[in-house]
Amino acid sequence: MVSRRNVMKAGATAGAAALVTTTAAAAARGSTPSATPAHGTHAGHGKTAHVAAVTAPFAVRMPIPPVQQPIASVANTDFYVVSTRKAQVEILPGTRTEVLTYDGLFPGPTFRVKTGRLAVIAHSNHLDMPTAVHVHGGHTPSSSDGFPTDVLDPGKSRIYSYPNKQRAATLWYHDHAHHMEAEHVFRGLAGFFLIDDPAQAELRLPTGNHDIPIMLRDARFADDASLIFEHDDFQFRNTILVNGKPQPYFPVAARKYRLRFVNASNLRTFTLRLGNDAEVAQIASDGGLLAGPTPIRSWSLTPGERVEIVVDFGAFPVGSQVFLDDAVAGPVLRFDVNRAAADTSRVPDRLSTIPALPAATKERAFTLNFNPATGQFLINGQQFDAERVDTEIKRNTTEVWTVTNGDTLFGIPHNFHPHLVQFRVLARNGQPPAPGEAGVKDTISVGPGETVRLQATFGPYLGRYVYHCHMIDHSASGMMAQMKIVP
């Protein structure tokens, strides 16, 4: 379990705000009801694998994380409460595993909010370790962004405010307490944060029970079904979980479904395909809808990235079993087409207007690399220091960042995620981005020796934020830097 040994190496009225604070205080007292290697090659691993009892494939149904309901709504604001606590949950059938949770759920509850509508969330920490909540992909004031050292101590509560003044998108939230984030996320502190835009209803994409969030991750279990965490353990995290279950099945009708994928692994990259290389339509990436659908037969997700696809299960006869396969792990999810259904949804040729690229006023370069002499993961040769500002940026200015993975010797993959902003990909290794990367993103893969060029406008909020590798064991070990947005 989490221990210090493993820590290595607002628009709201005063009355409504008081309601949230009071409820959070009650939650802190415990009185509120709960609403195979794919990483690369590193040196230094001589561990003995612990293997949990084999689980029969496709023996359990994939659950859908419940949507968190507000405790109150006032004008343009919705108020929520959530607690962080340990729980015993069934992951491997017939066993119980202690995990870290939001509201006792693994994964955590889904927050489903509307663009432009303020969400105020009172978090209470029932753990014996500090936490810091980050909405990944959110345009969030620095006070609510989950800066790694701006932590919520055990037994305390605090308010996080999310204006949601951004495009509709599949985001997610997770812990970000520095040095502890890798273990906390591995043990369960993650959930979906979906921003909806009512104006998109006219597109007639699949909705409701046909709009399915899917969180993929890997895990490592001991024989007693307890989770085993070790930093940078890419070798033995070999049980793939889909919405918290190993190799589940999910019944579907013979019609179109919108599937929202997030990779919540610490280190693993997924390369997915459906059925016998069936063609599907990619409709969105990290930052929301693409300009138009892109036909694909496979798609890759490094940790933190999201992809949305539309699958027409009407192309398969009723009674079919359609497998979602990963290039390394093999089948990770089975869809059972078990009934016919009417379907008025569609995938239009035009999905959205991608925001224009303003003129950039500054260029910067960043190199990600591992120092084998010290065992440190670095950005531009430095480990993260919360007291050091690495990059100072004027608010509402546009910059081009060139990010290079310098780890060619050991072949270590990285990716890159800045807080506060989403970006456009200008080029990968000097070539235009692939269609699936041509929309709006906030996390980008950077393979060994690769270089990507990104453009972002930094604002509207002031304060300090981080940018880091989202192979989160790397950022927990120092591959992170601080930017400060100034007037």
PDB file of N, CA, C and O in Angstrom, residues 222-282:
ATOM      1  N   ALA A 222      -0.384  -9.457  -6.909  1.00  0.00           N
ATOM      2  CA  ALA A 222       0.198 -10.573  -6.178  1.00  0.00           C
ATOM      3  C   ALA A 222      -0.786 -11.736  -6.176  1.00  0.00           C
ATOM      4  O   ALA A 222      -1.942 -11.611  -6.600  1.00  0.00           O
ATOM      5  N   ASP A 223      -0.328 -12.882  -5.652  1.00  0.00           N
ATOM      6  CA  ASP A 223      -1.199 -14.058  -5.625  1.00  0.00           C
ATOM      7  C   ASP A 223      -2.447 -13.840  -4.790  1.00  0.00           C
ATOM      8  O   ASP A 223      -3.470 -14.505  -5.005  1.00  0.00           O
ATOM      9  N   ASP A 224      -2.387 -12.918  -3.810  1.00  0.00           N
ATOM     10  CA  ASP A 224      -3.560 -12.646  -2.986  1.00  0.00           C
ATOM     11  C   ASP A 224      -4.442 -11.549  -3.567  1.00  0.00           C
ATOM     12  O   ASP A 224      -5.331 -11.041  -2.887  1.00  0.00           O
ATOM     13  N   ALA A 225      -4.201 -11.163  -4.825  1.00  0.00           N
ATOM     14  CA  ALA A 225      -4.975 -10.153  -5.552  1.00  0.00           C
ATOM     15  C   ALA A 225      -4.670  -8.722  -5.117  1.00  0.00           C
ATOM     16  O   ALA A 225      -5.326  -7.794  -5.579  1.00  0.00           O
ATOM     17  N   SER A 226      -3.686  -8.527  -4.244  1.00  0.00           N
ATOM     18  CA  SER A 226      -3.289  -7.158  -3.907  1.00  0.00           C
ATOM     19  C   SER A 226      -2.458  -6.575  -5.040  1.00  0.00           C
ATOM     20  O   SER A 226      -1.780  -7.294  -5.792  1.00  0.00           O
ATOM     21  N   LEU A 227      -2.522  -5.256  -5.186  1.00  0.00           N
ATOM     22  CA  LEU A 227      -1.740  -4.571  -6.205  1.00  0.00           C
ATOM     23  C   LEU A 227      -0.281  -4.440  -5.760  1.00  0.00           C
ATOM     24  O   LEU A 227      -0.011  -4.146  -4.595  1.00  0.00           O
ATOM     25  N   ILE A 228       0.632  -4.655  -6.683  1.00  0.00           N
ATOM     26  CA  ILE A 228       2.054  -4.460  -6.427  1.00  0.00           C
ATOM     27  C   ILE A 228       2.511  -3.244  -7.220  1.00  0.00           C
ATOM     28  O   ILE A 228       2.377  -3.207  -8.447  1.00  0.00           O
ATOM     29  N   PHE A 229       3.033  -2.234  -6.510  1.00  0.00           N
ATOM     30  CA  PHE A 229       3.550  -1.053  -7.181  1.00  0.00           C
ATOM     31  C   PHE A 229       5.049  -0.949  -7.000  1.00  0.00           C
ATOM     32  O   PHE A 229       5.557  -1.042  -5.877  1.00  0.00           O
ATOM     33  N   GLU A 230       5.776  -0.777  -8.090  1.00  0.00           N
ATOM     34  CA  GLU A 230       7.181  -0.398  -8.079  1.00  0.00           C
ATOM     35  C   GLU A 230       7.373   0.636  -9.175  1.00  0.00           C
ATOM     36  O   GLU A 230       6.831   0.491 -10.276  1.00  0.00           O
ATOM     37  N   HIS A 231       8.143   1.674  -8.878  1.00  0.00           N
ATOM     38  CA  HIS A 231       8.386   2.700  -9.884  1.00  0.00           C
ATOM     39  C   HIS A 231       9.027   2.111 -11.131  1.00  0.00           C
ATOM     40  O   HIS A 231       9.892   1.237 -11.061  1.00  0.00           O
ATOM     41  N   ASP A 232       8.554   2.601 -12.285  1.00  0.00           N
ATOM     42  CA  ASP A 232       9.126   2.247 -13.586  1.00  0.00           C
ATOM     43  C   ASP A 232       9.041   0.758 -13.875  1.00  0.00           C
ATOM     44  O   ASP A 232       9.885   0.196 -14.558  1.00  0.00           O
ATOM     45  N   ASP A 233       8.014   0.119 -13.352  1.00  0.00           N
ATOM     46  CA  ASP A 233       7.822  -1.323 -13.495  1.00  0.00           C
ATOM     47  C   ASP A 233       7.057  -1.613 -14.782  1.00  0.00           C
ATOM     48  O   ASP A 233       5.876  -1.933 -14.766  1.00  0.00           O
ATOM     49  N   PHE A 234       7.739  -1.479 -15.919  1.00  0.00           N
ATOM     50  CA  PHE A 234       7.082  -1.745 -17.192  1.00  0.00           C
ATOM     51  C   PHE A 234       7.026  -3.228 -17.509  1.00  0.00           C
ATOM     52  O   PHE A 234       6.274  -3.653 -18.370  1.00  0.00           O
ATOM     53  N   GLN A 235       7.804  -4.059 -16.787  1.00  0.00           N
ATOM     54  CA  GLN A 235       7.892  -5.470 -17.143  1.00  0.00           C
ATOM     55  C   GLN A 235       6.727  -6.309 -16.636  1.00  0.00           C
ATOM     56  O   GLN A 235       6.290  -7.238 -17.313  1.00  0.00           O
ATOM     57  N   PHE A 236       6.240  -6.017 -15.440  1.00  0.00           N
ATOM     58  CA  PHE A 236       5.335  -6.946 -14.778  1.00  0.00           C
ATOM     59  C   PHE A 236       3.901  -6.432 -14.635  1.00  0.00           C
ATOM     60  O   PHE A 236       3.070  -7.123 -14.062  1.00  0.00           O
ATOM     61  N   ARG A 237       3.618  -5.259 -15.163  1.00  0.00           N
ATOM     62  CA  ARG A 237       2.227  -4.779 -15.160  1.00  0.00           C
ATOM     63  C   ARG A 237       1.535  -5.398 -16.371  1.00  0.00           C
ATOM     64  O   ARG A 237       1.337  -4.756 -17.403  1.00  0.00           O
ATOM     65  N   ASN A 238       1.153  -6.636 -16.232  1.00  0.00           N
ATOM     66  CA  ASN A 238       0.721  -7.410 -17.398  1.00  0.00           C
ATOM     67  C   ASN A 238      -0.737  -7.848 -17.347  1.00  0.00           C
ATOM     68  O   ASN A 238      -1.158  -8.686 -18.139  1.00  0.00           O
ATOM     69  N   THR A 239      -1.514  -7.304 -16.416  1.00  0.00           N
ATOM     70  CA  THR A 239      -2.960  -7.534 -16.423  1.00  0.00           C
ATOM     71  C   THR A 239      -3.630  -6.277 -16.950  1.00  0.00           C
ATOM     72  O   THR A 239      -3.468  -5.201 -16.378  1.00  0.00           O
ATOM     73  N   ILE A 240      -4.359  -6.393 -18.054  1.00  0.00           N
ATOM     74  CA  ILE A 240      -5.015  -5.243 -18.666  1.00  0.00           C
ATOM     75  C   ILE A 240      -6.421  -5.107 -18.091  1.00  0.00           C
ATOM     76  O   ILE A 240      -7.193  -6.077 -18.075  1.00  0.00           O
ATOM     77  N   LEU A 241      -6.729  -3.913 -17.612  1.00  0.00           N
ATOM     78  CA  LEU A 241      -8.045  -3.628 -17.049  1.00  0.00           C
ATOM     79  C   LEU A 241      -8.799  -2.658 -17.961  1.00  0.00           C
ATOM     80  O   LEU A 241      -8.224  -1.687 -18.465  1.00  0.00           O
ATOM     81  N   VAL A 242     -10.077  -2.929 -18.146  1.00  0.00           N
ATOM     82  CA  VAL A 242     -10.955  -2.086 -18.951  1.00  0.00           C
ATOM     83  C   VAL A 242     -12.093  -1.632 -18.053  1.00  0.00           C
ATOM     84  O   VAL A 242     -12.879  -2.465 -17.579  1.00  0.00           O
ATOM     85  N   ASN A 243     -12.132  -0.355 -17.752  1.00  0.00           N
ATOM     86  CA  ASN A 243     -13.057   0.179 -16.739  1.00  0.00           C
ATOM     87  C   ASN A 243     -12.958  -0.616 -15.441  1.00  0.00           C
ATOM     88  O   ASN A 243     -13.951  -0.902 -14.770  1.00  0.00           O
ATOM     89  N   GLY A 244     -11.720  -0.988 -15.103  1.00  0.00           N
ATOM     90  CA  GLY A 244     -11.457  -1.637 -13.829  1.00  0.00           C
ATOM     91  C   GLY A 244     -11.642  -3.134 -13.806  1.00  0.00           C
ATOM     92  O   GLY A 244     -11.499  -3.748 -12.747  1.00  0.00           O
ATOM     93  N   LYS A 245     -11.912  -3.770 -14.944  1.00  0.00           N
ATOM     94  CA  LYS A 245     -12.141  -5.215 -14.992  1.00  0.00           C
ATOM     95  C   LYS A 245     -11.179  -5.864 -15.990  1.00  0.00           C
ATOM     96  O   LYS A 245     -10.884  -5.296 -17.041  1.00  0.00           O
ATOM     97  N   PRO A 246     -10.721  -7.102 -15.701  1.00  0.00           N
ATOM     98  CA  PRO A 246      -9.796  -7.780 -16.615  1.00  0.00           C
ATOM     99  C   PRO A 246     -10.536  -8.460 -17.755  1.00  0.00           C
ATOM    100  O   PRO A 246     -11.463  -9.242 -17.536  1.00  0.00           O
ATOM    101  N   GLN A 247     -10.136  -8.148 -18.996  1.00  0.00           N
ATOM    102  CA  GLN A 247     -10.696  -8.795 -20.189  1.00  0.00           C
ATOM    103  C   GLN A 247     -12.213  -8.977 -20.087  1.00  0.00           C
ATOM    104  O   GLN A 247     -12.730 -10.088 -20.174  1.00  0.00           O
ATOM    105  N   PRO A 248     -12.973  -7.892 -19.964  1.00  0.00           N
ATOM    106  CA  PRO A 248     -14.417  -8.043 -19.840  1.00  0.00           C
ATOM    107  C   PRO A 248     -15.104  -8.173 -21.209  1.00  0.00           C
ATOM    108  O   PRO A 248     -14.483  -8.030 -22.260  1.00  0.00           O
ATOM    109  N   TYR A 249     -16.399  -8.437 -21.149  1.00  0.00           N
ATOM    110  CA  TYR A 249     -17.248  -8.388 -22.341  1.00  0.00           C
ATOM    111  C   TYR A 249     -18.237  -7.239 -22.166  1.00  0.00           C
ATOM    112  O   TYR A 249     -18.472  -6.758 -21.044  1.00  0.00           O
ATOM    113  N   PHE A 250     -18.829  -6.807 -23.279  1.00  0.00           N
ATOM    114  CA  PHE A 250     -19.831  -5.742 -23.205  1.00  0.00           C
ATOM    115  C   PHE A 250     -20.872  -5.986 -24.285  1.00  0.00           C
ATOM    116  O   PHE A 250     -20.544  -6.053 -25.476  1.00  0.00           O
ATOM    117  N   PRO A 251     -22.143  -6.151 -23.902  1.00  0.00           N
ATOM    118  CA  PRO A 251     -23.192  -6.383 -24.904  1.00  0.00           C
ATOM    119  C   PRO A 251     -23.552  -5.094 -25.637  1.00  0.00           C
ATOM    120  O   PRO A 251     -23.672  -4.029 -25.031  1.00  0.00           O
ATOM    121  N   VAL A 252     -23.720  -5.190 -26.946  1.00  0.00           N
ATOM    122  CA  VAL A 252     -24.101  -4.048 -27.772  1.00  0.00           C
ATOM    123  C   VAL A 252     -25.197  -4.465 -28.737  1.00  0.00           C
ATOM    124  O   VAL A 252     -25.353  -5.642 -29.063  1.00  0.00           O
ATOM    125  N   ALA A 253     -25.947  -3.473 -29.178  1.00  0.00           N
ATOM    126  CA  ALA A 253     -26.939  -3.689 -30.230  1.00  0.00           C
ATOM    127  C   ALA A 253     -26.266  -3.525 -31.592  1.00  0.00           C
ATOM    128  O   ALA A 253     -25.189  -2.943 -31.705  1.00  0.00           O
ATOM    129  N   ALA A 254     -26.925  -4.025 -32.613  1.00  0.00           N
ATOM    130  CA  ALA A 254     -26.408  -3.912 -33.982  1.00  0.00           C
ATOM    131  C   ALA A 254     -26.718  -2.513 -34.506  1.00  0.00           C
ATOM    132  O   ALA A 254     -27.624  -2.308 -35.323  1.00  0.00           O
ATOM    133  N   ARG A 255     -25.944  -1.537 -34.032  1.00  0.00           N
ATOM    134  CA  ARG A 255     -26.130  -0.134 -34.401  1.00  0.00           C
ATOM    135  C   ARG A 255     -24.828   0.617 -34.103  1.00  0.00           C
ATOM    136  O   ARG A 255     -23.848   0.015 -33.647  1.00  0.00           O
ATOM    137  N   LYS A 256     -24.827   1.934 -34.302  1.00  0.00           N
ATOM    138  CA  LYS A 256     -23.613   2.726 -34.083  1.00  0.00           C
ATOM    139  C   LYS A 256     -23.433   3.069 -32.606  1.00  0.00           C
ATOM    140  O   LYS A 256     -24.415   3.377 -31.908  1.00  0.00           O
ATOM    141  N   TYR A 257     -22.160   3.047 -32.165  1.00  0.00           N
ATOM    142  CA  TYR A 257     -21.770   3.435 -30.806  1.00  0.00           C
ATOM    143  C   TYR A 257     -20.612   4.425 -30.886  1.00  0.00           C
ATOM    144  O   TYR A 257     -19.711   4.295 -31.733  1.00  0.00           O
ATOM    145  N   ARG A 258     -20.636   5.385 -29.976  1.00  0.00           N
ATOM    146  CA  ARG A 258     -19.501   6.292 -29.786  1.00  0.00           C
ATOM    147  C   ARG A 258     -18.672   5.754 -28.623  1.00  0.00           C
ATOM    148  O   ARG A 258     -19.171   5.617 -27.500  1.00  0.00           O
ATOM    149  N   LEU A 259     -17.416   5.419 -28.874  1.00  0.00           N
ATOM    150  CA  LEU A 259     -16.535   4.862 -27.858  1.00  0.00           C
ATOM    151  C   LEU A 259     -15.443   5.886 -27.544  1.00  0.00           C
ATOM    152  O   LEU A 259     -14.710   6.313 -28.444  1.00  0.00           O
ATOM    153  N   ARG A 260     -15.348   6.263 -26.264  1.00  0.00           N
ATOM    154  CA  ARG A 260     -14.366   7.258 -25.822  1.00  0.00           C
ATOM    155  C   ARG A 260     -13.259   6.529 -25.055  1.00  0.00           C
ATOM    156  O   ARG A 260     -13.501   6.047 -23.946  1.00  0.00           O
ATOM    157  N   PHE A 261     -12.066   6.489 -25.609  1.00  0.00           N
ATOM    158  CA  PHE A 261     -10.953   5.780 -24.989  1.00  0.00           C
ATOM    159  C   PHE A 261     -10.016   6.757 -24.290  1.00  0.00           C
ATOM    160  O   PHE A 261      -9.661   7.801 -24.850  1.00  0.00           O
ATOM    161  N   VAL A 262      -9.600   6.398 -23.073  1.00  0.00           N
ATOM    162  CA  VAL A 262      -8.496   7.082 -22.414  1.00  0.00           C
ATOM    163  C   VAL A 262      -7.501   6.028 -21.957  1.00  0.00           C
ATOM    164  O   VAL A 262      -7.889   4.956 -21.481  1.00  0.00           O
ATOM    165  N   ASN A 263      -6.213   6.312 -22.135  1.00  0.00           N
ATOM    166  CA  ASN A 263      -5.155   5.443 -21.621  1.00  0.00           C
ATOM    167  C   ASN A 263      -4.745   5.971 -20.260  1.00  0.00           C
ATOM    168  O   ASN A 263      -4.087   7.008 -20.152  1.00  0.00           O
ATOM    169  N   ALA A 264      -5.143   5.271 -19.206  1.00  0.00           N
ATOM    170  CA  ALA A 264      -4.828   5.684 -17.837  1.00  0.00           C
ATOM    171  C   ALA A 264      -3.672   4.886 -17.257  1.00  0.00           C
ATOM    172  O   ALA A 264      -3.476   4.877 -16.045  1.00  0.00           O
ATOM    173  N   SER A 265      -2.887   4.222 -18.110  1.00  0.00           N
ATOM    174  CA  SER A 265      -1.705   3.499 -17.640  1.00  0.00           C
ATOM    175  C   SER A 265      -0.619   4.475 -17.212  1.00  0.00           C
ATOM    176  O   SER A 265      -0.570   5.620 -17.659  1.00  0.00           O
ATOM    177  N   ASN A 266       0.288   3.978 -16.402  1.00  0.00           N
ATOM    178  CA  ASN A 266       1.458   4.779 -16.046  1.00  0.00           C
ATOM    179  C   ASN A 266       2.479   4.832 -17.176  1.00  0.00           C
ATOM    180  O   ASN A 266       3.110   5.862 -17.396  1.00  0.00           O
ATOM    181  N   LEU A 267       2.681   3.714 -17.877  1.00  0.00           N
ATOM    182  CA  LEU A 267       3.757   3.633 -18.855  1.00  0.00           C
ATOM    183  C   LEU A 267       3.348   3.011 -20.183  1.00  0.00           C
ATOM    184  O   LEU A 267       3.965   3.275 -21.205  1.00  0.00           O
ATOM    185  N   ARG A 268       2.339   2.168 -20.195  1.00  0.00           N
ATOM    186  CA  ARG A 268       2.029   1.348 -21.368  1.00  0.00           C
ATOM    187  C   ARG A 268       1.365   2.155 -22.480  1.00  0.00           C
ATOM    188  O   ARG A 268       0.459   2.952 -22.247  1.00  0.00           O
ATOM    189  N   THR A 269       1.802   1.886 -23.715  1.00  0.00           N
ATOM    190  CA  THR A 269       1.121   2.388 -24.910  1.00  0.00           C
ATOM    191  C   THR A 269       0.233   1.282 -25.469  1.00  0.00           C
ATOM    192  O   THR A 269       0.663   0.122 -25.572  1.00  0.00           O
ATOM    193  N   PHE A 270      -0.995   1.624 -25.797  1.00  0.00           N
ATOM    194  CA  PHE A 270      -1.910   0.684 -26.445  1.00  0.00           C
ATOM    195  C   PHE A 270      -1.975   0.986 -27.942  1.00  0.00           C
ATOM    196  O   PHE A 270      -2.080   2.155 -28.340  1.00  0.00           O
ATOM    197  N   THR A 271      -1.926  -0.058 -28.759  1.00  0.00           N
ATOM    198  CA  THR A 271      -2.217   0.051 -30.183  1.00  0.00           C
ATOM    199  C   THR A 271      -3.366  -0.887 -30.469  1.00  0.00           C
ATOM    200  O   THR A 271      -3.216  -2.113 -30.379  1.00  0.00           O
ATOM    201  N   LEU A 272      -4.507  -0.321 -30.767  1.00  0.00           N
ATOM    202  CA  LEU A 272      -5.771  -1.063 -30.766  1.00  0.00           C
ATOM    203  C   LEU A 272      -6.322  -1.243 -32.170  1.00  0.00           C
ATOM    204  O   LEU A 272      -6.099  -0.421 -33.063  1.00  0.00           O
ATOM    205  N   ARG A 273      -7.074  -2.315 -32.324  1.00  0.00           N
ATOM    206  CA  ARG A 273      -7.829  -2.551 -33.553  1.00  0.00           C
ATOM    207  C   ARG A 273      -9.079  -3.330 -33.187  1.00  0.00           C
ATOM    208  O   ARG A 273      -9.133  -4.013 -32.151  1.00  0.00           O
ATOM    209  N   LEU A 274     -10.074  -3.260 -34.026  1.00  0.00           N
ATOM    210  CA  LEU A 274     -11.356  -3.897 -33.754  1.00  0.00           C
ATOM    211  C   LEU A 274     -11.595  -5.020 -34.738  1.00  0.00           C
ATOM    212  O   LEU A 274     -11.470  -4.835 -35.961  1.00  0.00           O
ATOM    213  N   GLY A 275     -11.967  -6.188 -34.202  1.00  0.00           N
ATOM    214  CA  GLY A 275     -12.289  -7.314 -35.062  1.00  0.00           C
ATOM    215  C   GLY A 275     -11.123  -7.657 -35.974  1.00  0.00           C
ATOM    216  O   GLY A 275      -9.960  -7.564 -35.595  1.00  0.00           O
ATOM    217  N   ASN A 276     -11.416  -8.026 -37.184  1.00  0.00           N
ATOM    218  CA  ASN A 276     -10.382  -8.369 -38.161  1.00  0.00           C
ATOM    219  C   ASN A 276     -10.005  -7.107 -38.938  1.00  0.00           C
ATOM    220  O   ASN A 276     -10.274  -6.975 -40.126  1.00  0.00           O
ATOM    221  N   ASP A 277      -9.385  -6.147 -38.195  1.00  0.00           N
ATOM    222  CA  ASP A 277      -9.004  -4.859 -38.784  1.00  0.00           C
ATOM    223  C   ASP A 277     -10.206  -4.135 -39.380  1.00  0.00           C
ATOM    224  O   ASP A 277     -10.122  -3.528 -40.457  1.00  0.00           O
ATOM    225  N   ALA A 278     -11.316  -4.171 -38.675  1.00  0.00           N
ATOM    226  CA  ALA A 278     -12.498  -3.474 -39.155  1.00  0.00           C
ATOM    227  C   ALA A 278     -12.241  -1.972 -39.214  1.00  0.00           C
ATOM    228  O   ALA A 278     -11.577  -1.408 -38.349  1.00  0.00           O
ATOM    229  N   GLU A 279     -12.778  -1.324 -40.230  1.00  0.00           N
ATOM    230  CA  GLU A 279     -12.633   0.129 -40.341  1.00  0.00           C
ATOM    231  C   GLU A 279     -13.630   0.824 -39.427  1.00  0.00           C
ATOM    232  O   GLU A 279     -14.811   0.459 -39.383  1.00  0.00           O
ATOM    233  N   VAL A 280     -13.145   1.795 -38.674  1.00  0.00           N
ATOM    234  CA  VAL A 280     -13.989   2.606 -37.806  1.00  0.00           C
ATOM    235  C   VAL A 280     -13.720   4.066 -38.131  1.00  0.00           C
ATOM    236  O   VAL A 280     -12.783   4.398 -38.856  1.00  0.00           O
ATOM    237  N   ALA A 281     -14.539   4.949 -37.590  1.00  0.00           N
ATOM    238  CA  ALA A 281     -14.385   6.378 -37.839  1.00  0.00           C
ATOM    239  C   ALA A 281     -13.839   7.054 -36.589  1.00  0.00           C
ATOM    240  O   ALA A 281     -14.515   7.064 -35.548  1.00  0.00           O
ATOM    241  N   GLN A 282     -12.615   7.597 -36.659  1.00  0.00           N
ATOM    242  CA  GLN A 282     -12.141   8.433 -35.557  1.00  0.00           C
ATOM    243  C   GLN A 282     -12.797   9.790 -35.681  1.00  0.00           C
ATOM    244  O   GLN A 282     -12.730  10.442 -36.722  1.00  0.00           O
TER     245      GLN A 282
END
